[in-house]
Coordinates of C-alpha atoms in Angstrom, one line a residue:
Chain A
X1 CA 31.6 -20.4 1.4
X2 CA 28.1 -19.0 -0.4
X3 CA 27.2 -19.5 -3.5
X4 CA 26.5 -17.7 -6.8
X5 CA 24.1 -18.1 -9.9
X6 CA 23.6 -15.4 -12.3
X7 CA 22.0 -15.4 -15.7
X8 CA 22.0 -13.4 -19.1
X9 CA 19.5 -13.9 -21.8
X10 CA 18.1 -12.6 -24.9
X11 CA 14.2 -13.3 -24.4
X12 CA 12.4 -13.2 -20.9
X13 CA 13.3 -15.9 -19.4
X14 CA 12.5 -17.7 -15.8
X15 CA 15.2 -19.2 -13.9
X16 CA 13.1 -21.2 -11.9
X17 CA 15.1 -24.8 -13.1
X18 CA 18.2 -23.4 -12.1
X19 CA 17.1 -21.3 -8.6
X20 CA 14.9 -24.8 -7.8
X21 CA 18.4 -27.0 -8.1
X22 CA 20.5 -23.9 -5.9
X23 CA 18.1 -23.2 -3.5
X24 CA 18.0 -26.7 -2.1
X25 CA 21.7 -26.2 -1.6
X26 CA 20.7 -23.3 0.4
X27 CA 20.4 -25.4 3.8
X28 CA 19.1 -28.6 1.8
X29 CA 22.0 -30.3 0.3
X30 CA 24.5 -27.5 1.0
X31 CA 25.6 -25.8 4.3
X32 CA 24.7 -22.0 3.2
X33 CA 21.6 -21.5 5.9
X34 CA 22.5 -18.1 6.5
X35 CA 20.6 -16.5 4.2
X36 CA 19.7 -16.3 0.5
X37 CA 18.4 -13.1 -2.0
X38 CA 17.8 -13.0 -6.0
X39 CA 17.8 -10.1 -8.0
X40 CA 15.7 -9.3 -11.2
X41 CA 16.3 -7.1 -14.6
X42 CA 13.1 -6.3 -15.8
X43 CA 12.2 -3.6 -18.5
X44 CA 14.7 -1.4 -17.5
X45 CA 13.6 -2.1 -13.7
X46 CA 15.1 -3.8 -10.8
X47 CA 13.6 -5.5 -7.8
X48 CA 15.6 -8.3 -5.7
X49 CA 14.2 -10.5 -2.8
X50 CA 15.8 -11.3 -0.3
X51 CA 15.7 -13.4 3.2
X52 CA 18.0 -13.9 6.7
X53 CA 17.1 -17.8 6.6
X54 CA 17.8 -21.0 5.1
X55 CA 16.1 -20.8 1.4
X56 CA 14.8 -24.4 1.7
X57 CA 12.6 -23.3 4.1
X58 CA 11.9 -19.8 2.9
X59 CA 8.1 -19.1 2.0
X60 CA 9.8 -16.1 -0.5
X61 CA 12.1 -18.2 -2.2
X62 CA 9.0 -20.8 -2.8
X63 CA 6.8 -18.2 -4.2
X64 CA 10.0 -17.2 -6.9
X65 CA 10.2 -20.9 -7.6
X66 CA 6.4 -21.5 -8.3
X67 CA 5.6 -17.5 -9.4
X68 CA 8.3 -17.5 -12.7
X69 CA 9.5 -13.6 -13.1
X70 CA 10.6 -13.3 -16.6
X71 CA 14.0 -11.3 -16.7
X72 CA 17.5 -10.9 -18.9
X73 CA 19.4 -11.0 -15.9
X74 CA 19.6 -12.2 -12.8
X75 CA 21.6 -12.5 -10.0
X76 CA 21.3 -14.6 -7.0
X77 CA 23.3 -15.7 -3.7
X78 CA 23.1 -18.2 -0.9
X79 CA 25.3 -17.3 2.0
X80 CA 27.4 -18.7 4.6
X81 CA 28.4 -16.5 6.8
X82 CA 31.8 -15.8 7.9
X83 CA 32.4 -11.7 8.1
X84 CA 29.4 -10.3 9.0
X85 CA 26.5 -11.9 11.2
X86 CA 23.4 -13.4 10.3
X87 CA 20.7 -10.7 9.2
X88 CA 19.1 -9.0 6.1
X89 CA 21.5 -6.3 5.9
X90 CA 24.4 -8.5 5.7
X91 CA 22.3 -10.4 2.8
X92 CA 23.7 -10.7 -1.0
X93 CA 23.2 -9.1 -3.3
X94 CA 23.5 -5.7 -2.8
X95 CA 22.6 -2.9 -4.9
X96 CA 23.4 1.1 -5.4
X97 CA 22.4 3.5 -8.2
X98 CA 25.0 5.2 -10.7
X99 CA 24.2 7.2 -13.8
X100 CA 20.8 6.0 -12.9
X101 CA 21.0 2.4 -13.2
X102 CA 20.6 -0.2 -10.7
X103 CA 23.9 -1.9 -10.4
X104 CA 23.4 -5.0 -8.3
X105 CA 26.3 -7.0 -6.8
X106 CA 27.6 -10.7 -5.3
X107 CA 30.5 -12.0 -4.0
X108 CA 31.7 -15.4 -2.9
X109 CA 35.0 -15.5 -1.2
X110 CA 36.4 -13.9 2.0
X111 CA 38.9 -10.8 1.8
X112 CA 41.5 -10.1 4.0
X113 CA 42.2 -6.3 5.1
X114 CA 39.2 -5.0 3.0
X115 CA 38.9 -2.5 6.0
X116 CA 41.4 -0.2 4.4
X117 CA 39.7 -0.4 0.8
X118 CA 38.6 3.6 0.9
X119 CA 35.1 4.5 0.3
X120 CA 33.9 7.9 -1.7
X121 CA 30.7 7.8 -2.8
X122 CA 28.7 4.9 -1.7
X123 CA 28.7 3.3 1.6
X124 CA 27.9 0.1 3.3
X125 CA 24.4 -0.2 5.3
X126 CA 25.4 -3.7 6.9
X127 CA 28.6 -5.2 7.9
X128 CA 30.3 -7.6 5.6
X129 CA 33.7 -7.3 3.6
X130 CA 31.7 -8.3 0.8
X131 CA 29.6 -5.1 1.1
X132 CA 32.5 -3.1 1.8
X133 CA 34.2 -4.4 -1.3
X134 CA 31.2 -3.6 -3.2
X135 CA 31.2 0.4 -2.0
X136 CA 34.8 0.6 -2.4
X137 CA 34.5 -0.8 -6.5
X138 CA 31.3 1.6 -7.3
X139 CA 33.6 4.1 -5.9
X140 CA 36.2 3.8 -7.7
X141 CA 34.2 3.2 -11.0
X142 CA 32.1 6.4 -10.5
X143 CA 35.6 8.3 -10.4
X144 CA 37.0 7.0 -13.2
X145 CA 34.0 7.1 -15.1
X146 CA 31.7 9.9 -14.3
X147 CA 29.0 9.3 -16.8
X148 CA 28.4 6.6 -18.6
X149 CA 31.2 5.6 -21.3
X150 CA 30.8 5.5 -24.7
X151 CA 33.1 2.6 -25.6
X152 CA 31.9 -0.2 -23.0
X153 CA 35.7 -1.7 -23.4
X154 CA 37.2 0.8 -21.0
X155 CA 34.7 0.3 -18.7
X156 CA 35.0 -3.5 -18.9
X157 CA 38.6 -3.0 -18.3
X158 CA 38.1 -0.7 -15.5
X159 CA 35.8 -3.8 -14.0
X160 CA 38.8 -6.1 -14.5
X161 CA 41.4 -4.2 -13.1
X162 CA 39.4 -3.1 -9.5
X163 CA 38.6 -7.3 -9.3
X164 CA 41.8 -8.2 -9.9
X165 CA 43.2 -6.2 -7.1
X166 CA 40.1 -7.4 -5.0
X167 CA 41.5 -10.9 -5.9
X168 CA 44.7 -10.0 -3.9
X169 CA 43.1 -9.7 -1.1
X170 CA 41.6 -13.1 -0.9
X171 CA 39.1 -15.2 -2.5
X172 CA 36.7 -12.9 -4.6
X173 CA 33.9 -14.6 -7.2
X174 CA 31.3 -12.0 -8.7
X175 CA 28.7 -11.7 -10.3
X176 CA 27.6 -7.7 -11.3
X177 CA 25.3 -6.0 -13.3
X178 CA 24.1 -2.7 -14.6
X179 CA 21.0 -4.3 -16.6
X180 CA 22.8 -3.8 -19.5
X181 CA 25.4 -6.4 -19.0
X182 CA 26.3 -9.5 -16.8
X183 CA 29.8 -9.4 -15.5
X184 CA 31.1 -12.7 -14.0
X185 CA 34.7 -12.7 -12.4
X186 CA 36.5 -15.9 -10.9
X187 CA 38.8 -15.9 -8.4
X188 CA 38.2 -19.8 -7.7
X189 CA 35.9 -21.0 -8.7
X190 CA 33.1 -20.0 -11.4
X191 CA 31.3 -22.0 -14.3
X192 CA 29.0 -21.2 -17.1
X193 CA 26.8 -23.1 -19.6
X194 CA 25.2 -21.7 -22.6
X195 CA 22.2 -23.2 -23.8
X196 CA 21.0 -22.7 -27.5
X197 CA 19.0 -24.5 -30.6
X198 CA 19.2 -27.2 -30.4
X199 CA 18.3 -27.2 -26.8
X200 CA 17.9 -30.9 -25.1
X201 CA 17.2 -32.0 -21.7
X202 CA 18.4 -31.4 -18.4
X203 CA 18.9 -32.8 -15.1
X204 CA 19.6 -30.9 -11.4
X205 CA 22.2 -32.2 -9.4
X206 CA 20.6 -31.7 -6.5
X207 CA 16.9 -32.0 -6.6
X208 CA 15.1 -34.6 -8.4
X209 CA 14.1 -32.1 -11.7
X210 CA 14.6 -32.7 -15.4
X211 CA 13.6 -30.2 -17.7
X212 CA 13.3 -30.2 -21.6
X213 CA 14.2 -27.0 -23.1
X214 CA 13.0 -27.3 -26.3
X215 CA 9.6 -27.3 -24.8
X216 CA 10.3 -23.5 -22.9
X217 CA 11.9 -22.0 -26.0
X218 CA 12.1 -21.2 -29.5
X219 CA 14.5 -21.6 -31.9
X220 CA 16.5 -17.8 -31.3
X221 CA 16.9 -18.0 -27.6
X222 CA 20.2 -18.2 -25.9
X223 CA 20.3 -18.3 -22.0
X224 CA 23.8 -19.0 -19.9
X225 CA 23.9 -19.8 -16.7
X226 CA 27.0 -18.8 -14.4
X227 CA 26.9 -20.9 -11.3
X228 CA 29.3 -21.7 -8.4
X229 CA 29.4 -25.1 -9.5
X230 CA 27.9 -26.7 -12.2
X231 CA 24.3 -26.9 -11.8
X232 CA 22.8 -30.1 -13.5
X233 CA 24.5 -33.5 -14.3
X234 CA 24.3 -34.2 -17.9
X235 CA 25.5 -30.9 -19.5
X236 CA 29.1 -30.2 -20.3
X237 CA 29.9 -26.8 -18.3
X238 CA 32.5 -24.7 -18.6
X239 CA 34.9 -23.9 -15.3
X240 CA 36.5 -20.0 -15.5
X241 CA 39.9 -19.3 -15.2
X242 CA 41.5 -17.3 -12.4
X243 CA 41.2 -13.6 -12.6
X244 CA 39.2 -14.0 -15.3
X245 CA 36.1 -11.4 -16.2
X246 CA 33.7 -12.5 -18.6
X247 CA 30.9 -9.8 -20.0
X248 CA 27.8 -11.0 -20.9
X249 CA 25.3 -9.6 -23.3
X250 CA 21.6 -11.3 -24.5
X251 CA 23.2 -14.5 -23.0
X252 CA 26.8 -14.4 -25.2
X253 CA 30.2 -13.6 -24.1
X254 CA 30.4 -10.0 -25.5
X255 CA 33.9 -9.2 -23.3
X256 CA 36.4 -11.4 -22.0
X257 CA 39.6 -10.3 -19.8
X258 CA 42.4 -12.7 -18.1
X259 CA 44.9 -12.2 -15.9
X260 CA 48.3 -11.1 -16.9
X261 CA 50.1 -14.1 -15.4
X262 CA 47.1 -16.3 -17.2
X263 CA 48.2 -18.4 -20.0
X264 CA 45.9 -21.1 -21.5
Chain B
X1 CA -4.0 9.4 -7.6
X2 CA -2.4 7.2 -5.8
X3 CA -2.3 6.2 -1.9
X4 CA 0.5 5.7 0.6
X5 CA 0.5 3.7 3.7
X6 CA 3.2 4.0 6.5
X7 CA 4.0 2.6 9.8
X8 CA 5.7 3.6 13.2
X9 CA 6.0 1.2 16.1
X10 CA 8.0 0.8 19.1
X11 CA 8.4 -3.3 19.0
X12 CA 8.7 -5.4 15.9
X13 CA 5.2 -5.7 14.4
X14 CA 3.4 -7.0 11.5
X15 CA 1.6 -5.1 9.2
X16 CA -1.0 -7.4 7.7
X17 CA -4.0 -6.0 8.9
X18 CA -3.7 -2.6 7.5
X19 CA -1.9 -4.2 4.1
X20 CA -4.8 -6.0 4.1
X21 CA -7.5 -3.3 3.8
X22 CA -4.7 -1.3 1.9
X23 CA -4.0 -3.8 -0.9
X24 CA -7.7 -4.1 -1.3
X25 CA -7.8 -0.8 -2.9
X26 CA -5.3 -1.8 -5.2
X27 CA -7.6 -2.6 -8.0
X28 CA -10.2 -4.0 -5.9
X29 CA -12.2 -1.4 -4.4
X30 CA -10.3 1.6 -5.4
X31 CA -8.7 2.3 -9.0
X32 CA -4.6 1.9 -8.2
X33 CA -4.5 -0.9 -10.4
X34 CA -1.0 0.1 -11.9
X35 CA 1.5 -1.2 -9.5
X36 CA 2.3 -1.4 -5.7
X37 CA 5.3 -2.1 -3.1
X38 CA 6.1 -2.2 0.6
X39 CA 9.5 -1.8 2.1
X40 CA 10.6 -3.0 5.3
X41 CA 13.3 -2.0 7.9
X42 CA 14.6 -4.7 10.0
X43 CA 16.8 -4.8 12.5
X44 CA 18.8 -2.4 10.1
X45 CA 18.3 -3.8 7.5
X46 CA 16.1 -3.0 4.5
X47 CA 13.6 -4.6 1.8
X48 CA 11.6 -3.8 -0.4
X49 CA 9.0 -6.0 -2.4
X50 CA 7.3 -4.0 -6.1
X51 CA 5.0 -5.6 -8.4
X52 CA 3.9 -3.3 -11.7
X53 CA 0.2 -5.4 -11.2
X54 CA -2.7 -4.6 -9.3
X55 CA -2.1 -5.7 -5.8
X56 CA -5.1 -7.6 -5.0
X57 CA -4.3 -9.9 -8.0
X58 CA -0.5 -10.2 -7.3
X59 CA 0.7 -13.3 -5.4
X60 CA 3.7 -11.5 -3.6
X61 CA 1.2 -9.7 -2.0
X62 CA -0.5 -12.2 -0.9
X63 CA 2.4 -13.3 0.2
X64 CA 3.1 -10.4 2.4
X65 CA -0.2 -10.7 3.5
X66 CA 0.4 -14.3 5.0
X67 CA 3.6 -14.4 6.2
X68 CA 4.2 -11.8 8.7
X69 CA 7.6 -9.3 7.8
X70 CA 7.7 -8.4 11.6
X71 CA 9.6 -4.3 11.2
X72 CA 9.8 -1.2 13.2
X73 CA 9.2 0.9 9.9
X74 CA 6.7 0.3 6.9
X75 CA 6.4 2.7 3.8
X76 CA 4.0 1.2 1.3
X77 CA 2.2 2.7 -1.9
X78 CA 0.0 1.3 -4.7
X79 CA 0.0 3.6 -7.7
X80 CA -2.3 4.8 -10.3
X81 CA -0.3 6.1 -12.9
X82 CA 0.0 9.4 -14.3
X83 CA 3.6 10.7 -15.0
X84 CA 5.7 7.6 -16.6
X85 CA 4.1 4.3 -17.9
X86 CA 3.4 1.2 -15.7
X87 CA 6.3 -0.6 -15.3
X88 CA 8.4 -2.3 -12.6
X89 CA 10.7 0.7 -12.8
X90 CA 8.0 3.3 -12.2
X91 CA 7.2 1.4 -9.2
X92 CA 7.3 2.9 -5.8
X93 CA 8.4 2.9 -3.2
X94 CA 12.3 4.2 -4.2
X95 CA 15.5 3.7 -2.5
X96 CA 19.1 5.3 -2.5
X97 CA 21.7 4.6 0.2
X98 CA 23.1 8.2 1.9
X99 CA 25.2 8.0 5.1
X100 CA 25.4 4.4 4.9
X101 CA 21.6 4.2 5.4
X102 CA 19.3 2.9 2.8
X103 CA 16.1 6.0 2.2
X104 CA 12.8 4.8 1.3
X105 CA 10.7 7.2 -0.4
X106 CA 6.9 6.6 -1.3
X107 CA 5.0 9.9 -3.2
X108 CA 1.5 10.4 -3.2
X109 CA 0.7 13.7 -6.0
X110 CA 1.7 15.2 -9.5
X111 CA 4.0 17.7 -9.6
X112 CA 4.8 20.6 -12.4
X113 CA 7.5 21.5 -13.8
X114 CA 9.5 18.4 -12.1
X115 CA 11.8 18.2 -15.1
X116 CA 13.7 21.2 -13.7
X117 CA 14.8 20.0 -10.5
X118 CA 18.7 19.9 -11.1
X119 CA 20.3 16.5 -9.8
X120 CA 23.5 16.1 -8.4
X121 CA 24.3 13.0 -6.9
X122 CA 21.4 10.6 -7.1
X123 CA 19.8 9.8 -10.7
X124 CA 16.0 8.3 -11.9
X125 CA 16.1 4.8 -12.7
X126 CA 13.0 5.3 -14.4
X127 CA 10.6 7.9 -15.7
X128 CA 8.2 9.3 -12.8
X129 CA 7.7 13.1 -11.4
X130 CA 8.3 11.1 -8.0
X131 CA 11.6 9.3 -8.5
X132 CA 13.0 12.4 -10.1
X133 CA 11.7 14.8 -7.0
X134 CA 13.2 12.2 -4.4
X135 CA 16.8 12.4 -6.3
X136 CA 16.5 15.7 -6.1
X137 CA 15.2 15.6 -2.8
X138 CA 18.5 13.3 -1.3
X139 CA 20.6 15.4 -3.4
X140 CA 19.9 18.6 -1.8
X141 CA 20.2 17.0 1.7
X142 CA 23.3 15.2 0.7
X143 CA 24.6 18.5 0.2
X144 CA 23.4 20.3 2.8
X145 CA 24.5 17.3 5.3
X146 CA 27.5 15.6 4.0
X147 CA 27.6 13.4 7.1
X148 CA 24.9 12.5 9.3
X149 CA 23.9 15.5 11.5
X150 CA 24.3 15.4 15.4
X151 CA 21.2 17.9 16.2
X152 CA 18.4 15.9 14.0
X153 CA 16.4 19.1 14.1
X154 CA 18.6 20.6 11.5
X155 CA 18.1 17.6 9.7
X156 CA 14.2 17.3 10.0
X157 CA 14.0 21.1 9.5
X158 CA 16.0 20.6 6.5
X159 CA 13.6 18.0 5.2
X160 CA 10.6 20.8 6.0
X161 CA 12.1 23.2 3.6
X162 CA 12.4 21.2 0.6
X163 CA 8.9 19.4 0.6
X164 CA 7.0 23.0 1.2
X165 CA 9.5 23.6 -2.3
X166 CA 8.1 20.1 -4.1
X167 CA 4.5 21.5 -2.7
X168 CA 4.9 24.5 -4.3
X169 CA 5.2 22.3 -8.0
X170 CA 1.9 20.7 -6.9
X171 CA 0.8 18.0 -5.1
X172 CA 3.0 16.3 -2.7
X173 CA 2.1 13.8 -0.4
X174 CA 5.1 12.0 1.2
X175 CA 6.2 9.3 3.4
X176 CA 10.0 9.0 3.8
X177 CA 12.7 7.2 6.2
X178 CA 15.7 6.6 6.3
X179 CA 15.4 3.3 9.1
X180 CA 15.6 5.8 12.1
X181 CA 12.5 8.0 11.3
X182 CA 9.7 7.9 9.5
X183 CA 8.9 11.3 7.9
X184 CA 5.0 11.8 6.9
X185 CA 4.8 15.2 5.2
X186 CA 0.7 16.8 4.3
X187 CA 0.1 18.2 0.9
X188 CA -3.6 17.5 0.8
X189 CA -4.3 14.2 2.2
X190 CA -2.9 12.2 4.9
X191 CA -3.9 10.7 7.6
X192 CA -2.8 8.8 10.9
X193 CA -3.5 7.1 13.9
X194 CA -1.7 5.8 17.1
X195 CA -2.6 2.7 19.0
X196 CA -1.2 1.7 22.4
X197 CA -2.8 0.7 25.5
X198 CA -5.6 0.4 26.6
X199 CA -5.8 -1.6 23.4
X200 CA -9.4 -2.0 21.1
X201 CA -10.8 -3.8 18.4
X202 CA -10.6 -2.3 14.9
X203 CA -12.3 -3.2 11.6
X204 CA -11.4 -2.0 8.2
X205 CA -13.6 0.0 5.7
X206 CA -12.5 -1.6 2.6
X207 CA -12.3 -5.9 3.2
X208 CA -14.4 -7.7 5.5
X209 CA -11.9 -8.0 8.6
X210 CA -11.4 -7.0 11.9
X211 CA -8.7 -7.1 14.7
X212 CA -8.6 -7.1 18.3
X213 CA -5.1 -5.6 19.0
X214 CA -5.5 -7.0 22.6
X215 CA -4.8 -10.4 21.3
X216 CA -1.7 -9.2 19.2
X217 CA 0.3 -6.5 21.6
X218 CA 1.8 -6.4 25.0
X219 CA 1.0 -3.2 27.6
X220 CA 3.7 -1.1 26.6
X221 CA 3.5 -1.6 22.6
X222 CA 3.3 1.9 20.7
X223 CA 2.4 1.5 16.8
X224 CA 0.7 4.2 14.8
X225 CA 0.1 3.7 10.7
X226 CA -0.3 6.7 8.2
X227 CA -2.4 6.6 5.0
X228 CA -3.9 9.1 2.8
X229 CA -7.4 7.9 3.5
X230 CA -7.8 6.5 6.9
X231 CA -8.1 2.1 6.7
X232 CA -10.6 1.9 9.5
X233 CA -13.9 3.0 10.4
X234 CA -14.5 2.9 14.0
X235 CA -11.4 4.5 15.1
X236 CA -10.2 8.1 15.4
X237 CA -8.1 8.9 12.4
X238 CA -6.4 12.5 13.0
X239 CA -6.0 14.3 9.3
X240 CA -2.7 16.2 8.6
X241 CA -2.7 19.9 7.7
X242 CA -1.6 21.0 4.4
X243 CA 2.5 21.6 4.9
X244 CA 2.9 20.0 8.1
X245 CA 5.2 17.5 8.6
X246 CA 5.5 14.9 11.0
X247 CA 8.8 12.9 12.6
X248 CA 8.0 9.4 13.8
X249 CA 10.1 7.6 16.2
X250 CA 9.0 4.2 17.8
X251 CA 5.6 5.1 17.0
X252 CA 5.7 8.5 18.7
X253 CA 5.9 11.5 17.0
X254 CA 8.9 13.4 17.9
X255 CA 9.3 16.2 15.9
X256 CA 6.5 18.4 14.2
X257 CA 7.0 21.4 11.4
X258 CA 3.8 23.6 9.8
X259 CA 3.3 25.6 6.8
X260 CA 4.6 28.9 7.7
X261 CA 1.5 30.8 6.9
X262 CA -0.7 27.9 8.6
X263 CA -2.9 28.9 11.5
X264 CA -4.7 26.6 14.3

């Protein structure tokens, strides 16, 4: 299975604590050497980096660690192949342009008969499910909503419904993004942490790394964290439901959807 | 103005000695001190790499510089801005997926009167003449060629027509592929070179560095680089005519279209 981290915040903010403790799952303390990429939301602009081999041993993924890129969003993956073989087109996440925004995608999971999902508008360049899934819900969003909406919630609801019938295909965890939002969906397995005044100290599960919040922020920031599995050691994180879509804005929950059969 | 680098070669090669004397330029000896990128196809696959600083200050450049992205095809630009501010969105070079192939698109010019293009399919991301002539660009292609074509020459005749349109809004200096070919198309200032066997030293005009290719190819290697001014200054650079347009296919070029009123 890969792994997902994605972030949302309301001031710049590096996610070099976080990417530090994933990466080293990326062929360190985890079995996903098959790859690894990391997008950025700057300014209205979108760059992602990405790399065919094990991030602990990845020169690019050192530089992101040791060259902080300040950002409100970001999404990141560390693969393990299954559909798909090992090289940069098959690498997470991926990205396609509607109503001229950079919509960036990454899935964890493995679908079953996502060959049949039909494609419209955007197409895959490599040859994984998750990239066909990806095509196949741009698709379908760009024909249901042309333009961009004025009331987000139909378009959050839109999101919601194409995941949950992704979901019945198999295992699909997401983390999407226009720059304008974070969406994370769980299928399985999904958890998020929001960190805010006062901020206190963390620890990485798997690298030797505390950090001390208080001295990186001030007062008004809030930055959440949606990880695969909980990220550090001492914090209380919380685990997403399944078919559950959160929507996050400025590093708050701004949208939440749960599956019909869901009760809590 | 800013300048535009390209590469065509029949193996997988690095591109660190031209980036090298290109980057150099970017803020060092030349004034493009408002952004650069380089973009990468591999093994079908595609990456890009945009920073909105000056290149020879930027440590992913460096990076790119020292660790060798080993690709058939290489579009690079470093910018000095005129239309839009500098900013990671303004950044060249663009991309957009058509026919399940991811288009890189690096512009060298200003145009007039850009605003007018009409869009169809593809939309800016940010605010350049450039990005906004390229979605036109794919957009009329897109509909002129809903699926890849079988004769390229329609295709690369097709391509012809709408740069001599962009020329006639100004200047229009273009490199453009789509993983298969790399299009260099002449407004006023490109430039290019093919090296194969029998294989010579080269040395470039703007860092102190040189390069014995011998060292660095095998017999039967074929790579030839584009730039608006040529990198090197003890090699034969061959200039491209205003409206001409070149097709480059494993460092060869295969396909070649003129201005219709230009004369030899």
């Amino acid at each position: 299975m890969c792994e997902l981290l994605g972030m949302s915040a309301n001031v710049p903010t590096d996610i070099c604590f976080s990417f530090t403790g994933f990466l080293t799952r990326g062929g360190g303390t985890g079995p996903h050497r098959d790859g690894w990429g990391i997008a950025f939301y700057e300014e209205g602009g979108y760059r992602d980096f990405r790399d065919p081999h094990p991030s602990v041993h990845s020169p690019i993924a050192r530089l992101i660690c040791d060259y902080p890129i300040k950002s409100h969003i970001v999404i990141s993956h560390i693969r393990q192949a299954n559909v798909g073989k090992v090289k940069l087109a098959n690498t997470h996440p991926f990205t396609r342009e509607m109503w001229g925004r950079p919509w960036c995608y990454a899935h964890n999971g493995q679908l079953t008969g996502w060959e049949s999902l039909p494609l419209s508008f955007y197409r895959p360049v490599g040859s994984t499910d998750s990239e066909h899934a990806f095509c196949w819900l741009m698709g379908e969003l760009r024909q249901r909503f042309p333009e961009p909406v004025d009331d987000c919630r139909q378009l959050w609801q839109g999101v919601h419904e194409l995941c949950e019938r992704l979901r019945g295909l198999g295992v699909f965890n997401l983390l999407l993004s226009d720059g304008q939002y974070l969406y994370s969906y769980c299928s399985t397995k999904l958890a998020h942490i929001t960190r805010k005044s006062p901020f206190g100290e963390a620890s990485l599960s798997d690298a030797e790394m505390m950090v001390n919040f208080v001295e990186h922020t001030t007062p008004n920031d809030v930055v959440s964290v949606v990880a695969t599995e909980p990220l550090t050691d001492n914090e209380r994180w919380v685990r997403m439901l399944p078919g559950e879509l959160l929507v996050w804005h400025e590093g708050q929950i701004v949208g939440r959807y749960l599956a019909e059969a869901t009760t809590e």
